[in-house]
Amino acid sequence: QVRLVESGGGLVQAGGSLRLSCAASRIIFSTVTGGWFRQAPGKQRELVARITSGGSTNYADSVKGRFTISRDNAKNTVNLQMNNLKPDDTAVYYCNAFDTAYSLNYWGQGTQVTVSS
């Protein structure tokens, strides 16, 4: 069965950095769209960044210039480098894989990112 596992979350001070990683089993990231979503308390889940099988990337306006999504095909992971973190970035971050061939979405369990002021 498909499994996505996030790692790298934690507590950092404003202005700090974290690198999230999503490891996949039974799905190949290079053949699907990988993405990161986040959900803060009392807010809707929102797309943070995504990367297509062709390598194209998209970012939420709120994170442009601060976050970078990448894919490591050899390790079959999708990563999110987060720099200059702000308290508003505090949320549970979820890894997502969308398999267009089968029109299926897969989700990780989430990892908590907390940014203190």
XYZ file of C-alpha atoms in Angstrom:
117
model
C 0.000 0.000 0.000
C 1.081 3.571 -0.664
C 2.666 5.251 2.308
C 3.958 8.797 2.779
C 5.958 9.664 5.871
C 6.955 13.212 6.780
C 9.921 14.126 8.920
C 11.834 17.219 9.932
C 9.216 19.202 11.798
C 9.925 20.847 15.094
C 10.127 24.056 17.072
C 12.198 26.961 15.802
C 12.504 30.658 16.477
C 11.307 33.237 13.995
C 13.903 33.698 11.302
C 15.115 30.133 11.597
C 15.015 27.293 9.109
C 13.695 23.761 8.842
C 13.870 21.137 6.148
C 10.941 18.768 5.767
C 11.220 15.488 3.951
C 8.559 13.136 2.630
C 9.543 9.542 2.012
C 7.293 7.454 -0.216
C 6.640 3.749 -0.492
C 4.759 2.045 -3.324
C 4.612 5.261 -5.344
C 7.274 6.986 -7.405
C 7.422 10.724 -6.932
C 9.042 11.306 -10.298
C 5.866 10.040 -11.980
C 3.321 12.037 -9.964
C 2.785 15.497 -8.550
C 4.233 15.925 -5.086
C 3.206 18.671 -2.747
C 3.149 20.124 0.698
C 0.016 21.411 2.374
C -0.418 22.934 5.793
C -3.234 23.538 8.206
C -3.098 25.948 11.106
C -5.606 25.891 13.965
C -8.886 27.457 12.879
C -7.829 27.726 9.250
C -8.425 25.800 6.042
C -5.811 23.457 4.707
C -3.802 25.276 2.077
C -1.331 24.369 -0.614
C 2.171 25.488 0.267
C 4.155 24.163 -2.675
C 4.003 21.507 -5.349
C 6.285 19.946 -7.909
C 5.098 18.112 -11.005
C 6.625 15.047 -12.577
C 8.231 17.387 -15.086
C 9.856 19.440 -12.351
C 7.655 22.522 -12.503
C 7.049 24.166 -9.136
C 4.390 26.392 -7.642
C 4.268 28.203 -4.323
C 1.744 29.971 -2.204
C 2.288 33.714 -2.296
C 2.923 33.733 1.430
C 6.005 31.519 1.119
C 7.533 32.640 -2.171
C 11.161 33.525 -1.740
C 11.374 31.687 1.575
C 10.437 28.062 0.813
C 11.847 25.743 -1.828
C 10.361 22.419 -2.869
C 12.564 19.792 -4.461
C 12.542 16.141 -5.427
C 15.273 13.589 -4.981
C 14.576 10.849 -7.494
C 17.313 8.567 -6.190
C 15.836 8.636 -2.691
C 12.224 8.938 -3.864
C 11.582 11.881 -1.568
C 10.030 15.312 -1.852
C 11.584 17.968 0.343
C 10.629 21.407 1.538
C 13.351 23.791 2.619
C 11.839 26.505 4.788
C 13.887 29.612 5.506
C 13.112 32.831 7.342
C 10.284 31.169 9.182
C 7.543 33.304 10.672
C 5.066 32.595 13.465
C 2.322 32.506 10.813
C 4.040 29.454 9.319
C 3.052 27.462 12.400
C 0.898 24.566 11.234
C 0.753 20.859 10.643
C 2.452 20.192 7.335
C 1.178 17.343 5.179
C 2.885 15.611 2.313
C 0.707 14.843 -0.699
C 1.078 12.784 -3.836
C -1.414 13.022 -6.678
C -1.372 10.164 -9.129
C -2.967 11.519 -12.285
C -3.000 8.128 -13.984
C -5.421 6.778 -11.397
C -6.813 10.098 -10.123
C -5.790 9.239 -6.576
C -4.553 11.413 -3.737
C -2.276 10.099 -1.026
C -1.511 11.858 2.231
C 1.019 11.590 4.986
C 0.128 11.819 8.648
C 1.561 15.308 9.021
C 4.404 16.868 10.943
C 4.109 19.793 13.322
C 6.037 22.978 12.620
C 5.980 25.579 15.362
C 7.645 28.963 14.987
C 8.039 31.045 18.110
C 8.252 34.822 18.123
